[in-house]
CSV table of C-alpha atoms in Angstrom, one decimal:
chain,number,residue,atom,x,y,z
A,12,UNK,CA,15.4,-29.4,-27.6
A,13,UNK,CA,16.8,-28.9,-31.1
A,14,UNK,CA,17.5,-25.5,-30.7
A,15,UNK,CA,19.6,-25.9,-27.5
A,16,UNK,CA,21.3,-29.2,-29.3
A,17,UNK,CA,22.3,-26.7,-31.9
A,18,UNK,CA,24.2,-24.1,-29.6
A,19,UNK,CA,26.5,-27.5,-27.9
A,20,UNK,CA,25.5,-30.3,-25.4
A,21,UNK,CA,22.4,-30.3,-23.9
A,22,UNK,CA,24.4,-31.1,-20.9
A,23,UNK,CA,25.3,-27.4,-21.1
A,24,UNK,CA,22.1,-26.4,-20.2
A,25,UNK,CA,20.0,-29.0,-18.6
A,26,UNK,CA,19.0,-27.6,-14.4
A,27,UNK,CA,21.1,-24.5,-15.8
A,28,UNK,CA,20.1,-20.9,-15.2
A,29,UNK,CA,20.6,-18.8,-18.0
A,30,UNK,CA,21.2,-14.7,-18.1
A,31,UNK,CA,21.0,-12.6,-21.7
A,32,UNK,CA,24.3,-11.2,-22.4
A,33,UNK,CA,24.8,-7.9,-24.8
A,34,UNK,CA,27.7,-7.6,-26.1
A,35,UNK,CA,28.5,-3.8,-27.6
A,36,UNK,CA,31.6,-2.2,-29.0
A,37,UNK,CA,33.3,0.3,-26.5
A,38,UNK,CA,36.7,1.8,-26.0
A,39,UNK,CA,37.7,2.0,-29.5
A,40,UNK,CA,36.3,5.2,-30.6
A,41,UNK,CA,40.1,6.8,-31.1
A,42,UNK,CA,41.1,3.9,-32.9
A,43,UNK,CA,38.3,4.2,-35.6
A,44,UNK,CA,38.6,6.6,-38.1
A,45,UNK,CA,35.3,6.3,-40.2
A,46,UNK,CA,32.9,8.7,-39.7
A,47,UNK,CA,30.0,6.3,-39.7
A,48,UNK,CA,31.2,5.0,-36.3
A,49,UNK,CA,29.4,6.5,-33.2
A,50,UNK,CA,29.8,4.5,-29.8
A,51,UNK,CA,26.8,6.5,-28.0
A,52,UNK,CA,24.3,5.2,-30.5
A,53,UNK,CA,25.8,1.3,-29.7
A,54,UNK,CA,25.0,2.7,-25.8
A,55,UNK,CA,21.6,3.8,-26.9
A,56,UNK,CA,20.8,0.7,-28.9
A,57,UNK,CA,22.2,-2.1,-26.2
A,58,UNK,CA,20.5,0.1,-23.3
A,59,UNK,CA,17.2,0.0,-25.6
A,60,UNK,CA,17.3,-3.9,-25.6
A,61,UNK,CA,17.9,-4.2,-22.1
A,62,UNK,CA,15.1,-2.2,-20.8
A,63,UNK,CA,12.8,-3.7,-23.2
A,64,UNK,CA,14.0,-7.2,-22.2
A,65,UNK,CA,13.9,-6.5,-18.5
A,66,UNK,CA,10.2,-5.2,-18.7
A,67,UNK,CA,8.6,-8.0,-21.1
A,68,UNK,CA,9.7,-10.4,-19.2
A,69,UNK,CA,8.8,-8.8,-16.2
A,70,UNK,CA,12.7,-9.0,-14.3
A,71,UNK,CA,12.6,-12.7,-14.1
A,72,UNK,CA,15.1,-12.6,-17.0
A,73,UNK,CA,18.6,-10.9,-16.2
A,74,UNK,CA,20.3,-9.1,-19.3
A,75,UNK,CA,23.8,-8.1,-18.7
A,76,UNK,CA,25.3,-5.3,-21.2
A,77,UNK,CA,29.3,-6.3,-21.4
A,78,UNK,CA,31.9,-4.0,-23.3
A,79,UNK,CA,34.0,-5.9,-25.8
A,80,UNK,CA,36.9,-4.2,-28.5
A,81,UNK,CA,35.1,-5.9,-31.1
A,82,UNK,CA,33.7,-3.3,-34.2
A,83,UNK,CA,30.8,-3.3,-34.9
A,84,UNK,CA,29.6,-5.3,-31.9
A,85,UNK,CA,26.2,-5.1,-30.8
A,86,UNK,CA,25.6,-9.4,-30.4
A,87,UNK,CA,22.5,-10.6,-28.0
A,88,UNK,CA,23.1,-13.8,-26.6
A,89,UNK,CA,21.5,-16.7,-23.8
A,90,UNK,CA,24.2,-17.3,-21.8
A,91,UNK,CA,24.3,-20.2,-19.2
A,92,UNK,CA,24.5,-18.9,-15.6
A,93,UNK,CA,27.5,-19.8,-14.5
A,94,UNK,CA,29.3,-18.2,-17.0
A,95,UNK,CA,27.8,-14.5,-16.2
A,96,UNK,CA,30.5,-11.7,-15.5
A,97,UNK,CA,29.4,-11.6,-11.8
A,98,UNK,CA,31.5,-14.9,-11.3
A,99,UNK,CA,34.8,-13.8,-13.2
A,100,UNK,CA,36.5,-13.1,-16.3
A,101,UNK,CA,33.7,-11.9,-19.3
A,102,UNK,CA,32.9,-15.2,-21.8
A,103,UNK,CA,32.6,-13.2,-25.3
A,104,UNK,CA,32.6,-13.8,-29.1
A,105,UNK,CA,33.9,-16.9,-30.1
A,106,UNK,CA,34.5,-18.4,-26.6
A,107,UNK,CA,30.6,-18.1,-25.9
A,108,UNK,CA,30.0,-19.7,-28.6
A,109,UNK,CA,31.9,-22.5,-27.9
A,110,UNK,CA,31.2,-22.6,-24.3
A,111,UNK,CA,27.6,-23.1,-25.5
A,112,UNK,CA,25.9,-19.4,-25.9
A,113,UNK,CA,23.1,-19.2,-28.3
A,114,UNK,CA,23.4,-16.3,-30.3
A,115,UNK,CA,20.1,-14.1,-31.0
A,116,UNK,CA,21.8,-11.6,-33.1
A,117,UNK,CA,25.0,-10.3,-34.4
A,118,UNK,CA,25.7,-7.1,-35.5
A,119,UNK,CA,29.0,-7.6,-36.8
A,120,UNK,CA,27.4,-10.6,-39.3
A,121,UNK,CA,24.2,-8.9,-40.0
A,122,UNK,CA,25.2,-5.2,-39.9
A,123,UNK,CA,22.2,-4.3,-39.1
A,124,UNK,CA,20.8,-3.2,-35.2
A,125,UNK,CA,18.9,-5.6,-33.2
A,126,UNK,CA,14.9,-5.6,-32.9
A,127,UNK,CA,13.4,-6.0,-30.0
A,128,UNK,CA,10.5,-7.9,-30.7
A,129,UNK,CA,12.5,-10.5,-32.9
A,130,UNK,CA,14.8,-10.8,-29.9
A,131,UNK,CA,11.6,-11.5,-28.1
A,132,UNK,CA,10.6,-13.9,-30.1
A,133,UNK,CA,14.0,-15.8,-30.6
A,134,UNK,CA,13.7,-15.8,-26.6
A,135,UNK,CA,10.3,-17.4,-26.4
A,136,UNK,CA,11.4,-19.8,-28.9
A,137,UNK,CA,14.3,-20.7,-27.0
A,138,UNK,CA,14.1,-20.4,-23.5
A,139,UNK,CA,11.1,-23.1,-23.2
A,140,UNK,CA,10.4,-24.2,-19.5
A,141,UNK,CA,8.5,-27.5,-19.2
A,142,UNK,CA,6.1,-27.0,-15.9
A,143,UNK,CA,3.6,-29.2,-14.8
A,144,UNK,CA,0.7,-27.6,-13.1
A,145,UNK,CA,-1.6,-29.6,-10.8
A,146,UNK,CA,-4.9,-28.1,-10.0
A,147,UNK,CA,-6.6,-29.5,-6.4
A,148,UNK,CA,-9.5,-28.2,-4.4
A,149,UNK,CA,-10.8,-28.5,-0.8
A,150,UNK,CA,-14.2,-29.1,-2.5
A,151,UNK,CA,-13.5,-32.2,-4.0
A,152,UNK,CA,-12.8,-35.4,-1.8
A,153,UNK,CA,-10.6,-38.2,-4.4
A,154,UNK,CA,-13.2,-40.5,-3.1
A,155,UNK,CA,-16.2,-38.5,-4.6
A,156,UNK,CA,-14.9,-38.0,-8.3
A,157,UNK,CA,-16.9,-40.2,-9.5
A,158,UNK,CA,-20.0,-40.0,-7.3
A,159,UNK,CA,-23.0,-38.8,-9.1
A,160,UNK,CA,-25.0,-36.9,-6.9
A,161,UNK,CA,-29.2,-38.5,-6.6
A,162,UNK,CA,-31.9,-35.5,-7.5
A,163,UNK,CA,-32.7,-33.7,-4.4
A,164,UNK,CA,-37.3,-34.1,-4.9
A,165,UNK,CA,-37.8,-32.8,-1.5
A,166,UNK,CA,-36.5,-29.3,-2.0
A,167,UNK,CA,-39.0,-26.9,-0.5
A,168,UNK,CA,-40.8,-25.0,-2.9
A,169,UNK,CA,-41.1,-21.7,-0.8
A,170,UNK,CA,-37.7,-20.3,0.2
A,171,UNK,CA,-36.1,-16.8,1.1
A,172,UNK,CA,-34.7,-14.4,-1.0
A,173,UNK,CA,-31.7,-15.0,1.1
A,174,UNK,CA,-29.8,-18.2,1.6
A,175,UNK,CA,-31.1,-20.0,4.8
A,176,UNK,CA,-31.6,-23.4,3.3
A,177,UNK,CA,-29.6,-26.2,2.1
A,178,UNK,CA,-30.8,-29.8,1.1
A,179,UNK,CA,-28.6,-32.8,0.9
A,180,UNK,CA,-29.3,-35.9,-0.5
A,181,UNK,CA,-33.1,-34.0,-0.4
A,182,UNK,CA,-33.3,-33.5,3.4
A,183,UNK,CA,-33.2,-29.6,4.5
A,184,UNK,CA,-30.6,-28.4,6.8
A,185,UNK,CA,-28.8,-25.8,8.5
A,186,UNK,CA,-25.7,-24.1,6.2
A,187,UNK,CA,-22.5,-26.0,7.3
A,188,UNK,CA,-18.9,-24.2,7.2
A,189,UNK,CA,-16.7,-26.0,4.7
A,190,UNK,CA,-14.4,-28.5,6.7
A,191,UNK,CA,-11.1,-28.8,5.2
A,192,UNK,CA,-10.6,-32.7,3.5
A,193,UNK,CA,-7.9,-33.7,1.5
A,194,UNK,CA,-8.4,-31.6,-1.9
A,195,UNK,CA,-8.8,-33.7,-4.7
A,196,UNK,CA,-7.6,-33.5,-8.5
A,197,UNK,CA,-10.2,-30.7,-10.6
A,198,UNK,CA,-10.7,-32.7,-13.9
A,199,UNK,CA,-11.4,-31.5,-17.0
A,200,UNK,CA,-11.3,-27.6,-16.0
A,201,UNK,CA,-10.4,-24.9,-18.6
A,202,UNK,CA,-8.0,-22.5,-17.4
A,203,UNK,CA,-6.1,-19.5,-19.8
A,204,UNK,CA,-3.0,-18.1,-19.3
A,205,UNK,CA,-2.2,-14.3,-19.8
A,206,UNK,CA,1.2,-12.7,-20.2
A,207,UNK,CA,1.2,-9.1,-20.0
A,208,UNK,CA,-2.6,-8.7,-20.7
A,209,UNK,CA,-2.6,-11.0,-23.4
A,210,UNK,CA,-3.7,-14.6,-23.3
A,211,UNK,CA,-1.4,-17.0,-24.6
A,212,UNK,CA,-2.7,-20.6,-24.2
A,213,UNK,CA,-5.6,-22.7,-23.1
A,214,UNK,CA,-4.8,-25.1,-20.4
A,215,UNK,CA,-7.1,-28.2,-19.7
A,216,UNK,CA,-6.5,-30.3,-16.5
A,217,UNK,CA,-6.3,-34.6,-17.3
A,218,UNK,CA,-7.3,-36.9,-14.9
A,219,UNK,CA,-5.2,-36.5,-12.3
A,220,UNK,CA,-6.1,-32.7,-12.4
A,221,UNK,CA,-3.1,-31.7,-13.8
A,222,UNK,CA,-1.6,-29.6,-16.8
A,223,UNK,CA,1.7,-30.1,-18.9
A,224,UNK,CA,3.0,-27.3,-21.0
A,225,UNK,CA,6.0,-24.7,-21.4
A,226,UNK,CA,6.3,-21.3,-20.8
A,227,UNK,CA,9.0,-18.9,-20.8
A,228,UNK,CA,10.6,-17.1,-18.1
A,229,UNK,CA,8.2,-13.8,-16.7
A,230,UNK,CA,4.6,-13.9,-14.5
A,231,UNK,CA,2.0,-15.4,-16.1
A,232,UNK,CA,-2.2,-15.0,-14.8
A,233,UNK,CA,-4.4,-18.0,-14.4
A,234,UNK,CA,-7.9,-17.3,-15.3
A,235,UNK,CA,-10.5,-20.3,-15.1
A,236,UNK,CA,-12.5,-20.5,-18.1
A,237,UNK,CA,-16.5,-19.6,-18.0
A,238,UNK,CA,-18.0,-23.0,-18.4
A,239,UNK,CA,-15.5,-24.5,-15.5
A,240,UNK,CA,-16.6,-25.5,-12.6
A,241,UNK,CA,-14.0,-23.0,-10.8
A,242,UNK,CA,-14.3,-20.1,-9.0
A,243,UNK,CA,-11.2,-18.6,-8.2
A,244,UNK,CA,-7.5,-20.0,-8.1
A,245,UNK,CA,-4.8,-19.4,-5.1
A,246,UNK,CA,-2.4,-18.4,-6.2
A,247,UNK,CA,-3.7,-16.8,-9.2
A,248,UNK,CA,-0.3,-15.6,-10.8
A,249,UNK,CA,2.8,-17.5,-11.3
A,250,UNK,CA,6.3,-16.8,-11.9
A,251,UNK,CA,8.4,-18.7,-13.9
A,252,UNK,CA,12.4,-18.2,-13.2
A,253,UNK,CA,15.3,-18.5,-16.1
A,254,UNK,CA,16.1,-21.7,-15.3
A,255,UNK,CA,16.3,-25.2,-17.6
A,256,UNK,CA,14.5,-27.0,-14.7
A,257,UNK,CA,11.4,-28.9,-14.6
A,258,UNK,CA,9.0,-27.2,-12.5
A,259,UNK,CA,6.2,-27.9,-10.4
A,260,UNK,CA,3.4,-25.7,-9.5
A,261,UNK,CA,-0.2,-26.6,-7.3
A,262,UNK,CA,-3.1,-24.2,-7.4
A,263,UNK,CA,-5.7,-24.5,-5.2
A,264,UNK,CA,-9.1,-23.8,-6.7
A,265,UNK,CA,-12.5,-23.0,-5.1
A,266,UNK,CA,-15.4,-24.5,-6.8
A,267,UNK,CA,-18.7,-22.3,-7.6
A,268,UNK,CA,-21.5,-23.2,-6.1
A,269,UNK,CA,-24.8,-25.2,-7.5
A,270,UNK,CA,-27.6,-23.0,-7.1
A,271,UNK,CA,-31.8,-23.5,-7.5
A,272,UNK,CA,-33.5,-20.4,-8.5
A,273,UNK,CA,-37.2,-20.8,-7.7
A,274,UNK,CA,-39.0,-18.2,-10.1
A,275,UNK,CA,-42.9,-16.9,-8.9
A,276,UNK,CA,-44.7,-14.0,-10.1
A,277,UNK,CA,-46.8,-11.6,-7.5
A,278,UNK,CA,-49.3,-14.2,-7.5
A,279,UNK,CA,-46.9,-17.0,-5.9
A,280,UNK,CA,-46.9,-18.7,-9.0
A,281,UNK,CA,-44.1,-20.5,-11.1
A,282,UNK,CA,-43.0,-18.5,-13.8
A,283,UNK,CA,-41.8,-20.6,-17.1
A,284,UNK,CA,-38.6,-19.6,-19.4
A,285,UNK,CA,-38.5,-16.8,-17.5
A,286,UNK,CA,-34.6,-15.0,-18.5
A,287,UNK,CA,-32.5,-14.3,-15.8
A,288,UNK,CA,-28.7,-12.3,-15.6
A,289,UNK,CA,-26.7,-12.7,-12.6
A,290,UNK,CA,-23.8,-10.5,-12.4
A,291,UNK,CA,-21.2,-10.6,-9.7
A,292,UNK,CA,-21.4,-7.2,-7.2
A,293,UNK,CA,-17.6,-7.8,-6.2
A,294,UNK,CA,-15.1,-7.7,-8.6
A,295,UNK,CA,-14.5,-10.7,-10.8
A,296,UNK,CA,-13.1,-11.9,-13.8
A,297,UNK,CA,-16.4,-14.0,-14.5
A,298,UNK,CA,-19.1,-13.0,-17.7
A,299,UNK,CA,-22.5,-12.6,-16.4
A,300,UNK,CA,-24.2,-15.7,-16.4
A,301,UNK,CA,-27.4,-16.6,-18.0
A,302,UNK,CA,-30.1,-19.0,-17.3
A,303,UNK,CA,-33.6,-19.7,-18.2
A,304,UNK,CA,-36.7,-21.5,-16.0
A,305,UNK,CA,-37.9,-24.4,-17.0
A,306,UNK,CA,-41.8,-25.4,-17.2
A,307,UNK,CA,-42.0,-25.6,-13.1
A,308,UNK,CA,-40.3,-21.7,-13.0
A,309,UNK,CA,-36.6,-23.4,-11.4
A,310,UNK,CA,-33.3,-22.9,-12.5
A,311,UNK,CA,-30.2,-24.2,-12.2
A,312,UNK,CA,-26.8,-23.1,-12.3
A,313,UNK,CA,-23.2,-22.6,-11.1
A,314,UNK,CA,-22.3,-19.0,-9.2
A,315,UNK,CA,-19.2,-18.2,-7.7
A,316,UNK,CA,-19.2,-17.2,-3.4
A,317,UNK,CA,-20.5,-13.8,-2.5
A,318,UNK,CA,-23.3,-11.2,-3.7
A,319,UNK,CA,-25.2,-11.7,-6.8
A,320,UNK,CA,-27.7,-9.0,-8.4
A,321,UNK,CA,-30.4,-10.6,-10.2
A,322,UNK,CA,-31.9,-8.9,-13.5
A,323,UNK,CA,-34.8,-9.8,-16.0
A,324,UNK,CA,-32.4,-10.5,-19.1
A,325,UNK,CA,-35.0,-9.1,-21.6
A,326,UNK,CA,-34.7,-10.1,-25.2
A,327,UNK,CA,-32.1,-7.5,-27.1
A,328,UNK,CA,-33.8,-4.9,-28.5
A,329,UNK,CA,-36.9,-4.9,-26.1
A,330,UNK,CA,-37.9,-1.5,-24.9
A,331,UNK,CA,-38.6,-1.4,-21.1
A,332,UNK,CA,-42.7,-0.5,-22.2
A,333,UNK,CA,-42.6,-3.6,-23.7
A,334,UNK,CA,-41.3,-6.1,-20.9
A,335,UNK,CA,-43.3,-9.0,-19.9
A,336,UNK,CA,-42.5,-7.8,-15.8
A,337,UNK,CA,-41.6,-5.0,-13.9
A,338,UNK,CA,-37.8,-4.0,-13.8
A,339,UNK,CA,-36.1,-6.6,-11.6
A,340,UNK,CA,-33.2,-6.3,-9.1
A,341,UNK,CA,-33.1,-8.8,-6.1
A,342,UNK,CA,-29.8,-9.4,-4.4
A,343,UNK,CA,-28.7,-13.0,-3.6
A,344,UNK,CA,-25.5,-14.2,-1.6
A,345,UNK,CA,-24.2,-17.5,-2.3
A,346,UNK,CA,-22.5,-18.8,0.7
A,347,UNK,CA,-19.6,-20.7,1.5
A,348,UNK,CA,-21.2,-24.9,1.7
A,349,UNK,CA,-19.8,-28.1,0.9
A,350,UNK,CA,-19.8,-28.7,-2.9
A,351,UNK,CA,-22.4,-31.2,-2.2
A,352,UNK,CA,-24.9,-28.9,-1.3
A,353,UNK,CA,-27.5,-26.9,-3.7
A,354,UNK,CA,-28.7,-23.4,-2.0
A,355,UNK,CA,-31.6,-22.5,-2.9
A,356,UNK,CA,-33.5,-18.8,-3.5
A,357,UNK,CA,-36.5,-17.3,-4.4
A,358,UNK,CA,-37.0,-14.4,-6.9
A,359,UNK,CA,-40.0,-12.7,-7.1
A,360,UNK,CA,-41.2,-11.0,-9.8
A,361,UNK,CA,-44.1,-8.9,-11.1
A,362,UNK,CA,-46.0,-9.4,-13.8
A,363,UNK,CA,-47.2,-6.9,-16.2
A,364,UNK,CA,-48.5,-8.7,-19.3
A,365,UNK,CA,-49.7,-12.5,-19.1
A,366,UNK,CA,-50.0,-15.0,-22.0
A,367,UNK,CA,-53.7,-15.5,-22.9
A,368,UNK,CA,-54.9,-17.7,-25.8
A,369,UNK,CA,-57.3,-16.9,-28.1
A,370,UNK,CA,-60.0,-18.7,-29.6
A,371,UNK,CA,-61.8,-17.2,-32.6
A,372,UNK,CA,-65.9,-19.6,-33.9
């Protein structure tokens, strides 16, 4: 990059490790005689950097604290790994700087203390690893990508509360436990990446499933985005090492489930645009999601595996007296099927109020 071009060859760097090295002023207290001098504030200060340095970055960034005779001192620098104290003599000052260091800040040519967020910063801007995620899933067969899957017209109408039922290709069967295939590429699927609670970047996968981007050293979450196809990700946090190395990371993803909610009132009949809400009874990082029945009283949508609890998603601001049913709460599981399969479930509600048309002569 033009940043590491700037500091000396890139040679220097390139499959390098690199450590941060704090330099601070020590062991010339009795040969200083201003009174503005005091060596346990450059302890506090280069101690203060440290921890904070060591905690953003969550350890997988090393910060060494060296003592140099040099007034004034209190310089940050990225240091190439095979030049940390560990391995020998200390590589200070100017012969850091030539052996390649990049300097973050210098006390002695900014008299002023370092700030740990502009530090940060300079870090992020500078220690940029390229990675290449790729984002596969036993759900998907390679052969299938492109394989629409026909309208299933023989669905039965009449179904459990439960799962019992699945229909492929429109003929009923038993529910089948997921056989391992090859995973195939997940295209076109949203993921966001945190860092310390905070999201950073939006990730989308290309054709061959895969994402390329740069991240600096520390543990970064994955989070699949709410209109993906995803469920959950394994793993779902990766860490990223000080190193100038390409690297390459494979998630495996499991796919949410397509689902056919059958809709009938107390008098077994379809009910149209009917609101549902199905949130999640296990912990997830998944919104509630939201679907209306169509003229024939079905819906269709994604869920992800487990327990569901099904609520009438009344319009906001609708007092209870008001609803067009009684108050709703079914339970659903979605099992564990091949993505090819649609589970279907019944919810059954009952009415309180009916549209009615009026005719006035």
């Amino acid at each position: 990059s033009q940043d590491r071009s700037q500091t000396g060859s890139d040679s220097v760097w390139l499959g390098s490790g690199f450590f941060i090295q704090i330099e601070r002023c020590a062991g010339i207290g009795e040969q200083v005689v201003s009174v503005r001098f005091d060596e346990d504030k450059y302890i506090k200060h280069a101690e203060h950097v440290r921890n904070a340095l060591l905690n953003h970055f969550e350890g997988q960034l090393n910060v060494e604290i060296v003592e140099v005779p040099t007034l004034y001192a209190c310089e940050v620098r990225v240091m190439p790994s095979h030049l940390h104290p560990r391995l020998g003599e200390y590589c200070i000052s100017d012969a850091a700087r030539a052996a390649g260091a990049k300097t973050l800040h210098s006390k002695v040519l900014t008299k002023k203390w370092p700030k740990v967020e502009s530090v940060i910063d300079e870090i992020k801007e500078f220690c940029k690893i390229p990675i290449r995620i790729t984002l596969l899933s036993a759900d998907i067969k390679e052969e299938d990508q492109n394989t629409k899957v026909p309208p299933h017209r023989n669905a039965p109408r009449n179904v459990n509360s439960a799962v019992n039922t699945s229909v492929t290709d429109g003929v009923a069967s038993k529910p089948k436990v997921n056989e391992a295939p090859n995973p195939g590429p997940v295209r076109a699927a949203t993921l966001f990446c945190e860092h310390r609670g905070s999201q950073i970047s939006e990730l989308h996968t290309d054709a061959a499933g895969q994402i390329l981007t740069v991240l600096h050293p520390g543990k970064f979450r994955l989070i699949c985005g709410e209109d993906s196809n995803c469920d959950r990700l394994f793993p779902s946090e990766i860490a990223i090492p000080a190193r100038f190395s390409p690297l390459e990371i494979t998630i495996m993803a499991t796919m949410k489930k397509k689902c056919i909610f059958y809709v009938v009132d107390h008098l077994n009949k379809p009910f149209p645009n009917f609101p549902l809400c199905f949130v999640s009874k296990e912990p997830s990082p998944h919104l509630p999601v939201l679907v209306s029945t169509k003229a024939n009283g079905k819906a269709r949508c994604r869920l992800s595996l487990g327990k569901h609890v099904a609520t009438y998603n009344a319009p906001e601001g609708l007092l209870p007296e008001a609803w067009l049913v009684a108050t709703l709460r079914q339970e659903v599981e979605v099992q564990d099927q091949e993505a090819s399969e649609i589970q279907y479930f019944q919810i059954r509600v009952r009415r309180l109020r009916f549209s009615v048309e009026v005719v006035l002569r």
